[in-house]
Amino acid sequence: MTINANVLIASLLDGLLIGFVYGLAAMGLTLIWGVMDVINLSHGALIVLGMFGALLAVQSWGLHPYIAFIIVSIAGLFLGVIIYYIAIRRVLEAPELTTLLSTFAVSMIIIGGGTAAFTTSPRNINFNLGTISFGGGANVLGTKLAAALLAAMVTFLLYMFLYKTRIGKSIRAVSNNRAAAELMGIPSMQILALSFGIGTLLAMGSGALIATLFPFNILSGSVYELKSFVIGVLGGLGNPIGSLLGGLILGFIEGLIPNFMDTSWTPVIEFALFVIILLVKPQGLFGSKD
Amino acid sequence: MRRIILSPFLWIGIIILAAIATWPMATNNPTLREELFLILMFITMALSLNIILGYTGYVNFGHIVFFGLGGYLGIYVMSTLHWGLFPAMIVGGIGASVFAFLLGAAILRLRGAYFALATIGINETMLALAGNFQPFGGATGLTLNFRIYKLYGGAGKALWLAFALLAAVTIIAFIASFIIEKSKFGLGLMVIREDEDAAMVMGIPTPLFKNLAYTASAFLPGIIGVLYFFKNGNIEPGEAFNLEMSIEVLVMIMLGGFGTVSGPIIGAALYEEIRSSLIVNPLLQSMHLVIAGLLLLAIILFVPIGVVGWIRQRVPAVRRYLE
Amino acid sequence: MNNESILQVDNVTKNFGGLTAVNHVSLELHQGEILGLIGPNGAGKTTLFNVISGVFLPSSGHYRFMGKDITNLPAYKIARLGIARTHQVVRPLNDLTVLENVTAGACFGRENQSLGQAEQTARAVLDQVGLIQKKDILAAKLNLPEKKRLELARALAAKPYLLLLDEVLAGLNPTEVANMLEVIENIQKDNITILMIEHLMHAIMRISDRIVVLDYGQKIAEGTPKDVVNDPKVIEAYLGDPRVAQALAAEGKE
Ligand SMILES: Nc1ncnc2c1ncn2[C@@H]1O[C@H](COP(=O)(O)OP(=O)(O)O)[C@@H](O)[C@H]1O
Ligand SMILES: [Mg+2]
């Protein structure tokens, strides 16, 4: 395979833009992990729920996809809080296996209900913003650029929220040491519920963005959930900002690999990287938590 | 040893399993055989996973990897090297165990959720690798030549043979689980589950014990992988390394109650029964995943020790019969 | 008591990042004695136990047990050689019964007993520490004093030559303390050497043959209980903790 510089640059650019969206999805997973030590196995199902939420809002209500993105995200916040009170709260102190399975049960319910309602046939949101040229043959789709910008914006807002507001600081305090935070008078139950809500917001929001880029069906969530795991480990589990960097790295890899070998090798390399990083640097490339 | 051999639980269990195995043979009922094939397969998967999950306390999402790898190795030696079913089963079992031993040396250093995540990664790596590995047929996988069934008296007979062998493997899984639970080794594993640092200070060589448990848990899945795909006639990556199935086996153990021998058995049988009855009912069919999810959630929230744990707690008198 | 040395700790240091928890400590234990290890909170006593039992590798220094250098051995090998310990924060194996807890201690201890033998040992030890009636209860269900006994029983069942006791008296009421002291004295009569950390001054002074005092990771005094309580450096070390200082002074006057 000969490598064409223009093609390489275009595919790297493409990969990096998607990386922002991957990073956003992973932030949801890693925020929840950091705050309450729960690996949310309903993450993929929630991403898919975001996709279908956006699809419905666009097709049935005729909303603009980015308005749909905002609405779906807000709905995610509420849904997350509800899921927390039903499925997480009671088992928070139980061994890992319990929360793994309770979130997996939530995933089964969402995907089962989704399959009954929407079948597993492929869908897509018909939406086009043309092509934007960066010169030298490096063209990217407008929808990808816009999705990357939106994802970057949400990341910035999340950063400001976590580091500059009182509630955000409380979330970080609980994440660092729940017992100590409680001694300082931080109501940890509400903070945990809110964090699960924000994690769900991020998952569903990223789903709404992905839906504007690629076709999907009700089972697509597991692909993005696994990518979120890889990113979470790259960026450090529990470190939401590291997720953005992890997302960019994963996007970069996905842009790079097809230039050198068959695309089917991409998951092999991604997952091998995932296992290796877990083994040699489980706190992630950028450190976990703060 | 006396305590093991004289246990009423052991003998009742063997008799029940043997009865289940001979039932479709006695009635010459292939439909029943196919149903029971799945149930026995899941019982063995659950019992073997229980060694590392239930006794040792390591959450393994990649148990299916051993099933898939064993299946691939077995089908490969049968289709390409023209070996028979029995040597293929041995290759599958030993191959899966050797793989587990090498892998375990690396990943069993990880604890808690990090180990669980790594096993998901291993599962997905194997899935992606199998799709690219040409000797194993890449994405299309391997297919057995129909002629191979002739060696076993034709396809019809071969299916009965596969079932009988699976039943034997299941009984072995049951006996082995019981022996492990009642052994010094098993006690060591349970100490690791409860507190790994304390285990080390108490003199338990934890790295060795964990790896032996992991290696042991891989052996029978490797064998039934060969049986399952022999019966199937072909193997492809998505079916061999199906993460969902790994998680289903976990759910079965939870349903029955982990860290006991009867828990995984009862859990696997219950789960399969519930699922198949949901699938045949047209009203419930489309909602079977939702119902299974609700059931799982209810168990986790309200009966986290599983059905067997719950019975043992309520009716201490039955403990001798429900180990 | 004979004077044969069983454990020699030679210049051991343990750093955690910038913090030196144990600082060039040397000490020696003689066969059959009870050596008390005291010092204010955070002095590094538990860390020294963790190093001796192989939980942490020391940053520098060596230690020998019964003539063998065990500095770099993993914890389970050290345990097999005959060092058993209890934990300051009790670590019951919650989902196992009391009998199973102690059986496990015997099984994997110095004598590497078979399961059947180990269960016999466990019953005997549970009897010795007064926990035999509770043998079929899950360890999680015990109260704190019982958990402390369980911790001791599990260590004893390993049939160690050297027993490390980390604050086994803390949190016990006076009757329970008296019971526990009696149990410990009986252990000594079985010719098991004991290194014990304790904050309860009157108890440790009564039971120890010798005392070593740590402060900020360093050994600041060593000697008979009488020497130690009259040592101004020791009183000074405890100034931050007036109650203990008073208790020390009271011991000194007797
Ligand atoms: N695992 C550890 N990591 C970091 N610091 C530790 C660790 N264990 C103990 N320390 C620190 O070492 C010092 C000594 O602690 P410790 O040995 O527990 O004291 P003691 O038992 O005498 O009260 C303390 O400052 C403590 O915070
Ligand atoms: Mg201490």
PDB file of N, CA and C in Angstrom, chain B residues 126-206:
ATOM      1  N   MET B 126      -9.590 -10.767  21.125  1.00  0.00           N
ATOM      2  CA  MET B 126      -9.673 -12.083  20.501  1.00  0.00           C
ATOM      3  C   MET B 126     -10.675 -12.076  19.353  1.00  0.00           C
ATOM      4  N   LEU B 127     -11.800 -11.396  19.549  1.00  0.00           N
ATOM      5  CA  LEU B 127     -12.818 -11.304  18.503  1.00  0.00           C
ATOM      6  C   LEU B 127     -12.220 -10.649  17.253  1.00  0.00           C
ATOM      7  N   ALA B 128     -11.527  -9.533  17.477  1.00  0.00           N
ATOM      8  CA  ALA B 128     -10.961  -8.804  16.344  1.00  0.00           C
ATOM      9  C   ALA B 128      -9.824  -9.601  15.704  1.00  0.00           C
ATOM     10  N   LEU B 129      -9.025 -10.256  16.542  1.00  0.00           N
ATOM     11  CA  LEU B 129      -7.902 -11.049  16.020  1.00  0.00           C
ATOM     12  C   LEU B 129      -8.405 -12.210  15.169  1.00  0.00           C
ATOM     13  N   ALA B 130      -9.406 -12.918  15.667  1.00  0.00           N
ATOM     14  CA  ALA B 130      -9.928 -14.080  14.945  1.00  0.00           C
ATOM     15  C   ALA B 130     -10.406 -13.663  13.563  1.00  0.00           C
ATOM     16  N   GLY B 131     -10.991 -12.473  13.472  1.00  0.00           N
ATOM     17  CA  GLY B 131     -11.480 -11.991  12.186  1.00  0.00           C
ATOM     18  C   GLY B 131     -10.360 -11.701  11.197  1.00  0.00           C
ATOM     19  N   ASN B 132      -9.143 -11.564  11.700  1.00  0.00           N
ATOM     20  CA  ASN B 132      -8.021 -11.250  10.829  1.00  0.00           C
ATOM     21  C   ASN B 132      -7.035 -12.402  10.683  1.00  0.00           C
ATOM     22  N   PHE B 133      -7.287 -13.471  11.408  1.00  0.00           N
ATOM     23  CA  PHE B 133      -6.305 -14.554  11.443  1.00  0.00           C
ATOM     24  C   PHE B 133      -6.643 -15.558  10.342  1.00  0.00           C
ATOM     25  N   GLN B 134      -5.846 -15.574   9.288  1.00  0.00           N
ATOM     26  CA  GLN B 134      -6.211 -16.361   8.112  1.00  0.00           C
ATOM     27  C   GLN B 134      -6.254 -17.876   8.369  1.00  0.00           C
ATOM     28  N   PRO B 135      -5.317 -18.454   9.127  1.00  0.00           N
ATOM     29  CA  PRO B 135      -5.434 -19.905   9.378  1.00  0.00           C
ATOM     30  C   PRO B 135      -6.794 -20.295   9.962  1.00  0.00           C
ATOM     31  N   PHE B 136      -7.425 -19.388  10.699  1.00  0.00           N
ATOM     32  CA  PHE B 136      -8.748 -19.664  11.259  1.00  0.00           C
ATOM     33  C   PHE B 136      -9.856 -19.136  10.349  1.00  0.00           C
ATOM     34  N   GLY B 137      -9.517 -18.851   9.107  1.00  0.00           N
ATOM     35  CA  GLY B 137     -10.536 -18.477   8.137  1.00  0.00           C
ATOM     36  C   GLY B 137     -10.996 -17.030   8.203  1.00  0.00           C
ATOM     37  N   GLY B 138     -10.302 -16.187   8.989  1.00  0.00           N
ATOM     38  CA  GLY B 138     -10.654 -14.767   9.045  1.00  0.00           C
ATOM     39  C   GLY B 138     -12.099 -14.570   9.457  1.00  0.00           C
ATOM     40  N   ALA B 139     -12.742 -13.585   8.818  1.00  0.00           N
ATOM     41  CA  ALA B 139     -14.100 -13.215   9.221  1.00  0.00           C
ATOM     42  C   ALA B 139     -15.120 -14.317   8.934  1.00  0.00           C
ATOM     43  N   THR B 140     -14.849 -15.181   7.945  1.00  0.00           N
ATOM     44  CA  THR B 140     -15.831 -16.227   7.634  1.00  0.00           C
ATOM     45  C   THR B 140     -15.685 -17.437   8.540  1.00  0.00           C
ATOM     46  N   GLY B 141     -14.534 -17.618   9.144  1.00  0.00           N
ATOM     47  CA  GLY B 141     -14.356 -18.718  10.079  1.00  0.00           C
ATOM     48  C   GLY B 141     -14.056 -20.038   9.393  1.00  0.00           C
ATOM     49  N   LEU B 142     -14.267 -21.133  10.119  1.00  0.00           N
ATOM     50  CA  LEU B 142     -13.959 -22.469   9.617  1.00  0.00           C
ATOM     51  C   LEU B 142     -15.239 -23.287   9.517  1.00  0.00           C
ATOM     52  N   THR B 143     -15.285 -24.159   8.491  1.00  0.00           N
ATOM     53  CA  THR B 143     -16.437 -25.045   8.344  1.00  0.00           C
ATOM     54  C   THR B 143     -15.942 -26.481   8.308  1.00  0.00           C
ATOM     55  N   LEU B 144     -16.679 -27.341   8.994  1.00  0.00           N
ATOM     56  CA  LEU B 144     -16.311 -28.761   8.984  1.00  0.00           C
ATOM     57  C   LEU B 144     -16.850 -29.411   7.724  1.00  0.00           C
ATOM     58  N   ASN B 145     -16.034 -30.268   7.121  1.00  0.00           N
ATOM     59  CA  ASN B 145     -16.524 -31.043   6.007  1.00  0.00           C
ATOM     60  C   ASN B 145     -17.547 -32.064   6.528  1.00  0.00           C
ATOM     61  N   PHE B 146     -18.643 -32.202   5.811  1.00  0.00           N
ATOM     62  CA  PHE B 146     -19.721 -33.072   6.266  1.00  0.00           C
ATOM     63  C   PHE B 146     -19.253 -34.514   6.490  1.00  0.00           C
ATOM     64  N   ARG B 147     -18.192 -34.869   5.715  1.00  0.00           N
ATOM     65  CA  ARG B 147     -17.684 -36.243   5.799  1.00  0.00           C
ATOM     66  C   ARG B 147     -17.296 -36.649   7.216  1.00  0.00           C
ATOM     67  N   ILE B 148     -16.871 -35.646   7.997  1.00  0.00           N
ATOM     68  CA  ILE B 148     -16.358 -35.982   9.330  1.00  0.00           C
ATOM     69  C   ILE B 148     -17.414 -36.689  10.181  1.00  0.00           C
ATOM     70  N   TYR B 149     -18.689 -36.344   9.953  1.00  0.00           N
ATOM     71  CA  TYR B 149     -19.741 -36.970  10.763  1.00  0.00           C
ATOM     72  C   TYR B 149     -19.875 -38.462  10.452  1.00  0.00           C
ATOM     73  N   LYS B 150     -19.447 -38.838   9.233  1.00  0.00           N
ATOM     74  CA  LYS B 150     -19.530 -40.260   8.852  1.00  0.00           C
ATOM     75  C   LYS B 150     -18.737 -41.142   9.816  1.00  0.00           C
ATOM     76  N   LEU B 151     -17.605 -40.572  10.273  1.00  0.00           N
ATOM     77  CA  LEU B 151     -16.773 -41.321  11.215  1.00  0.00           C
ATOM     78  C   LEU B 151     -17.570 -41.724  12.449  1.00  0.00           C
ATOM     79  N   TYR B 152     -18.599 -40.948  12.761  1.00  0.00           N
ATOM     80  CA  TYR B 152     -19.375 -41.186  13.984  1.00  0.00           C
ATOM     81  C   TYR B 152     -20.767 -41.701  13.642  1.00  0.00           C
ATOM     82  N   GLY B 153     -20.890 -42.355  12.474  1.00  0.00           N
ATOM     83  CA  GLY B 153     -22.156 -42.977  12.110  1.00  0.00           C
ATOM     84  C   GLY B 153     -23.176 -42.002  11.539  1.00  0.00           C
ATOM     85  N   GLY B 154     -22.708 -40.952  10.887  1.00  0.00           N
ATOM     86  CA  GLY B 154     -23.623 -40.002  10.260  1.00  0.00           C
ATOM     87  C   GLY B 154     -23.984 -38.844  11.171  1.00  0.00           C
ATOM     88  N   ALA B 155     -24.546 -37.784  10.576  1.00  0.00           N
ATOM     89  CA  ALA B 155     -24.820 -36.551  11.324  1.00  0.00           C
ATOM     90  C   ALA B 155     -25.749 -36.799  12.502  1.00  0.00           C
ATOM     91  N   GLY B 156     -26.789 -37.599  12.288  1.00  0.00           N
ATOM     92  CA  GLY B 156     -27.756 -37.855  13.353  1.00  0.00           C
ATOM     93  C   GLY B 156     -27.085 -38.452  14.578  1.00  0.00           C
ATOM     94  N   LYS B 157     -26.300 -39.480  14.377  1.00  0.00           N
ATOM     95  CA  LYS B 157     -25.604 -40.134  15.489  1.00  0.00           C
ATOM     96  C   LYS B 157     -24.593 -39.200  16.136  1.00  0.00           C
ATOM     97  N   ALA B 158     -23.915 -38.409  15.283  1.00  0.00           N
ATOM     98  CA  ALA B 158     -22.884 -37.504  15.803  1.00  0.00           C
ATOM     99  C   ALA B 158     -23.481 -36.510  16.796  1.00  0.00           C
ATOM    100  N   LEU B 159     -24.723 -36.077  16.519  1.00  0.00           N
ATOM    101  CA  LEU B 159     -25.360 -35.127  17.441  1.00  0.00           C
ATOM    102  C   LEU B 159     -25.622 -35.779  18.793  1.00  0.00           C
ATOM    103  N   TRP B 160     -26.055 -37.052  18.746  1.00  0.00           N
ATOM    104  CA  TRP B 160     -26.264 -37.768  20.011  1.00  0.00           C
ATOM    105  C   TRP B 160     -24.955 -37.955  20.755  1.00  0.00           C
ATOM    106  N   LEU B 161     -23.906 -38.235  19.995  1.00  0.00           N
ATOM    107  CA  LEU B 161     -22.592 -38.414  20.622  1.00  0.00           C
ATOM    108  C   LEU B 161     -22.156 -37.119  21.311  1.00  0.00           C
ATOM    109  N   ALA B 162     -22.316 -35.991  20.587  1.00  0.00           N
ATOM    110  CA  ALA B 162     -21.926 -34.703  21.162  1.00  0.00           C
ATOM    111  C   ALA B 162     -22.683 -34.447  22.458  1.00  0.00           C
ATOM    112  N   PHE B 163     -23.968 -34.807  22.449  1.00  0.00           N
ATOM    113  CA  PHE B 163     -24.774 -34.592  23.644  1.00  0.00           C
ATOM    114  C   PHE B 163     -24.282 -35.458  24.807  1.00  0.00           C
ATOM    115  N   ALA B 164     -24.009 -36.738  24.500  1.00  0.00           N
ATOM    116  CA  ALA B 164     -23.558 -37.643  25.564  1.00  0.00           C
ATOM    117  C   ALA B 164     -22.223 -37.156  26.147  1.00  0.00           C
ATOM    118  N   LEU B 165     -21.341 -36.710  25.263  1.00  0.00           N
ATOM    119  CA  LEU B 165     -20.048 -36.216  25.747  1.00  0.00           C
ATOM    120  C   LEU B 165     -20.231 -34.967  26.604  1.00  0.00           C
ATOM    121  N   LEU B 166     -21.117 -34.080  26.150  1.00  0.00           N
ATOM    122  CA  LEU B 166     -21.369 -32.864  26.925  1.00  0.00           C
ATOM    123  C   LEU B 166     -21.897 -33.222  28.312  1.00  0.00           C
ATOM    124  N   ALA B 167     -22.817 -34.204  28.359  1.00  0.00           N
ATOM    125  CA  ALA B 167     -23.370 -34.608  29.649  1.00  0.00           C
ATOM    126  C   ALA B 167     -22.260 -35.112  30.566  1.00  0.00           C
ATOM    127  N   ALA B 168     -21.322 -35.888  29.979  1.00  0.00           N
ATOM    128  CA  ALA B 168     -20.205 -36.387  30.787  1.00  0.00           C
ATOM    129  C   ALA B 168     -19.365 -35.214  31.302  1.00  0.00           C
ATOM    130  N   VAL B 169     -19.107 -34.248  30.427  1.00  0.00           N
ATOM    131  CA  VAL B 169     -18.316 -33.078  30.834  1.00  0.00           C
ATOM    132  C   VAL B 169     -19.026 -32.322  31.952  1.00  0.00           C
ATOM    133  N   THR B 170     -20.343 -32.209  31.845  1.00  0.00           N
ATOM    134  CA  THR B 170     -21.099 -31.475  32.867  1.00  0.00           C
ATOM    135  C   THR B 170     -20.972 -32.167  34.222  1.00  0.00           C
ATOM    136  N   ILE B 171     -21.063 -33.503  34.200  1.00  0.00           N
ATOM    137  CA  ILE B 171     -20.941 -34.231  35.467  1.00  0.00           C
ATOM    138  C   ILE B 171     -19.529 -34.053  36.033  1.00  0.00           C
ATOM    139  N   ILE B 172     -18.533 -34.053  35.147  1.00  0.00           N
ATOM    140  CA  ILE B 172     -17.165 -33.795  35.611  1.00  0.00           C
ATOM    141  C   ILE B 172     -17.063 -32.394  36.222  1.00  0.00           C
ATOM    142  N   ALA B 173     -17.690 -31.418  35.560  1.00  0.00           N
ATOM    143  CA  ALA B 173     -17.652 -30.044  36.069  1.00  0.00           C
ATOM    144  C   ALA B 173     -18.250 -29.981  37.466  1.00  0.00           C
ATOM    145  N   PHE B 174     -19.337 -30.721  37.648  1.00  0.00           N
ATOM    146  CA  PHE B 174     -20.020 -30.731  38.938  1.00  0.00           C
ATOM    147  C   PHE B 174     -19.130 -31.352  40.023  1.00  0.00           C
ATOM    148  N   ILE B 175     -18.573 -32.524  39.714  1.00  0.00           N
ATOM    149  CA  ILE B 175     -17.732 -33.196  40.710  1.00  0.00           C
ATOM    150  C   ILE B 175     -16.505 -32.342  41.023  1.00  0.00           C
ATOM    151  N   ALA B 176     -15.884 -31.797  39.971  1.00  0.00           N
ATOM    152  CA  ALA B 176     -14.675 -30.994  40.179  1.00  0.00           C
ATOM    153  C   ALA B 176     -14.980 -29.758  41.022  1.00  0.00           C
ATOM    154  N   SER B 177     -16.124 -29.123  40.756  1.00  0.00           N
ATOM    155  CA  SER B 177     -16.487 -27.939  41.538  1.00  0.00           C
ATOM    156  C   SER B 177     -16.640 -28.294  43.004  1.00  0.00           C
ATOM    157  N   PHE B 178     -17.294 -29.429  43.233  1.00  0.00           N
ATOM    158  CA  PHE B 178     -17.537 -29.831  44.613  1.00  0.00           C
ATOM    159  C   PHE B 178     -16.220 -30.139  45.329  1.00  0.00           C
ATOM    160  N   ILE B 179     -15.321 -30.830  44.622  1.00  0.00           N
ATOM    161  CA  ILE B 179     -14.033 -31.152  45.240  1.00  0.00           C
ATOM    162  C   ILE B 179     -13.256 -29.871  45.536  1.00  0.00           C
ATOM    163  N   ILE B 180     -13.277 -28.935  44.593  1.00  0.00           N
ATOM    164  CA  ILE B 180     -12.562 -27.670  44.831  1.00  0.00           C
ATOM    165  C   ILE B 180     -13.156 -26.948  46.031  1.00  0.00           C
ATOM    166  N   GLU B 181     -14.508 -26.892  46.071  1.00  0.00           N
ATOM    167  CA  GLU B 181     -15.128 -26.164  47.180  1.00  0.00           C
ATOM    168  C   GLU B 181     -14.749 -26.750  48.531  1.00  0.00           C
ATOM    169  N   LYS B 182     -14.602 -28.076  48.583  1.00  0.00           N
ATOM    170  CA  LYS B 182     -14.333 -28.716  49.863  1.00  0.00           C
ATOM    171  C   LYS B 182     -12.844 -28.893  50.142  1.00  0.00           C
ATOM    172  N   SER B 183     -11.991 -28.398  49.254  1.00  0.00           N
ATOM    173  CA  SER B 183     -10.555 -28.645  49.412  1.00  0.00           C
ATOM    174  C   SER B 183      -9.860 -27.457  50.073  1.00  0.00           C
ATOM    175  N   LYS B 184      -8.631 -27.712  50.443  1.00  0.00           N
ATOM    176  CA  LYS B 184      -7.770 -26.671  50.986  1.00  0.00           C
ATOM    177  C   LYS B 184      -7.559 -25.575  49.943  1.00  0.00           C
ATOM    178  N   PHE B 185      -7.381 -25.999  48.687  1.00  0.00           N
ATOM    179  CA  PHE B 185      -7.225 -25.047  47.594  1.00  0.00           C
ATOM    180  C   PHE B 185      -8.436 -24.110  47.527  1.00  0.00           C
ATOM    181  N   GLY B 186      -9.631 -24.706  47.594  1.00  0.00           N
ATOM    182  CA  GLY B 186     -10.843 -23.902  47.539  1.00  0.00           C
ATOM    183  C   GLY B 186     -10.932 -22.927  48.700  1.00  0.00           C
ATOM    184  N   LEU B 187     -10.546 -23.387  49.886  1.00  0.00           N
ATOM    185  CA  LEU B 187     -10.570 -22.492  51.047  1.00  0.00           C
ATOM    186  C   LEU B 187      -9.619 -21.316  50.803  1.00  0.00           C
ATOM    187  N   GLY B 188      -8.445 -21.633  50.251  1.00  0.00           N
ATOM    188  CA  GLY B 188      -7.485 -20.568  49.924  1.00  0.00           C
ATOM    189  C   GLY B 188      -8.090 -19.560  48.958  1.00  0.00           C
ATOM    190  N   LEU B 189      -8.800 -20.053  47.950  1.00  0.00           N
ATOM    191  CA  LEU B 189      -9.425 -19.137  46.985  1.00  0.00           C
ATOM    192  C   LEU B 189     -10.436 -18.235  47.686  1.00  0.00           C
ATOM    193  N   MET B 190     -11.219 -18.822  48.599  1.00  0.00           N
ATOM    194  CA  MET B 190     -12.234 -18.019  49.279  1.00  0.00           C
ATOM    195  C   MET B 190     -11.593 -16.962  50.180  1.00  0.00           C
ATOM    196  N   VAL B 191     -10.454 -17.300  50.762  1.00  0.00           N
ATOM    197  CA  VAL B 191      -9.751 -16.297  51.569  1.00  0.00           C
ATOM    198  C   VAL B 191      -9.303 -15.150  50.662  1.00  0.00           C
ATOM    199  N   ILE B 192      -8.812 -15.494  49.470  1.00  0.00           N
ATOM    200  CA  ILE B 192      -8.414 -14.450  48.521  1.00  0.00           C
ATOM    201  C   ILE B 192      -9.608 -13.576  48.175  1.00  0.00           C
ATOM    202  N   ARG B 193     -10.756 -14.201  47.951  1.00  0.00           N
ATOM    203  CA  ARG B 193     -11.959 -13.436  47.626  1.00  0.00           C
ATOM    204  C   ARG B 193     -12.300 -12.456  48.749  1.00  0.00           C
ATOM    205  N   GLU B 194     -12.186 -12.927  49.981  1.00  0.00           N
ATOM    206  CA  GLU B 194     -12.581 -12.087  51.100  1.00  0.00           C
ATOM    207  C   GLU B 194     -11.577 -10.966  51.350  1.00  0.00           C
ATOM    208  N   ASP B 195     -10.287 -11.258  51.228  1.00  0.00           N
ATOM    209  CA  ASP B 195      -9.281 -10.233  51.534  1.00  0.00           C
ATOM    210  C   ASP B 195      -7.921 -10.720  51.026  1.00  0.00           C
ATOM    211  N   GLU B 196      -7.557 -10.219  49.851  1.00  0.00           N
ATOM    212  CA  GLU B 196      -6.365 -10.754  49.220  1.00  0.00           C
ATOM    213  C   GLU B 196      -5.086 -10.420  49.997  1.00  0.00           C
ATOM    214  N   ASP B 197      -5.037  -9.230  50.588  1.00  0.00           N
ATOM    215  CA  ASP B 197      -3.830  -8.864  51.344  1.00  0.00           C
ATOM    216  C   ASP B 197      -3.694  -9.720  52.595  1.00  0.00           C
ATOM    217  N   ALA B 198      -4.823  -9.943  53.261  1.00  0.00           N
ATOM    218  CA  ALA B 198      -4.781 -10.807  54.436  1.00  0.00           C
ATOM    219  C   ALA B 198      -4.362 -12.210  54.028  1.00  0.00           C
ATOM    220  N   ALA B 199      -4.856 -12.669  52.864  1.00  0.00           N
ATOM    221  CA  ALA B 199      -4.516 -14.009  52.387  1.00  0.00           C
ATOM    222  C   ALA B 199      -3.009 -14.171  52.267  1.00  0.00           C
ATOM    223  N   MET B 200      -2.370 -13.146  51.735  1.00  0.00           N
ATOM    224  CA  MET B 200      -0.930 -13.208  51.526  1.00  0.00           C
ATOM    225  C   MET B 200      -0.209 -13.320  52.873  1.00  0.00           C
ATOM    226  N   VAL B 201      -0.651 -12.524  53.824  1.00  0.00           N
ATOM    227  CA  VAL B 201      -0.010 -12.536  55.137  1.00  0.00           C
ATOM    228  C   VAL B 201      -0.277 -13.853  55.870  1.00  0.00           C
ATOM    229  N   MET B 202      -1.368 -14.508  55.504  1.00  0.00           N
ATOM    230  CA  MET B 202      -1.677 -15.794  56.134  1.00  0.00           C
ATOM    231  C   MET B 202      -0.895 -16.945  55.514  1.00  0.00           C
ATOM    232  N   GLY B 203      -0.112 -16.666  54.490  1.00  0.00           N
ATOM    233  CA  GLY B 203       0.724 -17.720  53.924  1.00  0.00           C
ATOM    234  C   GLY B 203       0.189 -18.333  52.635  1.00  0.00           C
ATOM    235  N   ILE B 204      -0.834 -17.717  52.045  1.00  0.00           N
ATOM    236  CA  ILE B 204      -1.376 -18.268  50.800  1.00  0.00           C
ATOM    237  C   ILE B 204      -0.611 -17.687  49.619  1.00  0.00           C
ATOM    238  N   PRO B 205      -0.012 -18.543  48.791  1.00  0.00           N
ATOM    239  CA  PRO B 205       0.704 -18.028  47.608  1.00  0.00           C
ATOM    240  C   PRO B 205      -0.312 -17.530  46.584  1.00  0.00           C
ATOM    241  N   THR B 206      -0.775 -16.309  46.780  1.00  0.00           N
ATOM    242  CA  THR B 206      -1.923 -15.808  46.008  1.00  0.00           C
ATOM    243  C   THR B 206      -1.697 -15.790  44.492  1.00  0.00           C
TER     244      THR B 206
END
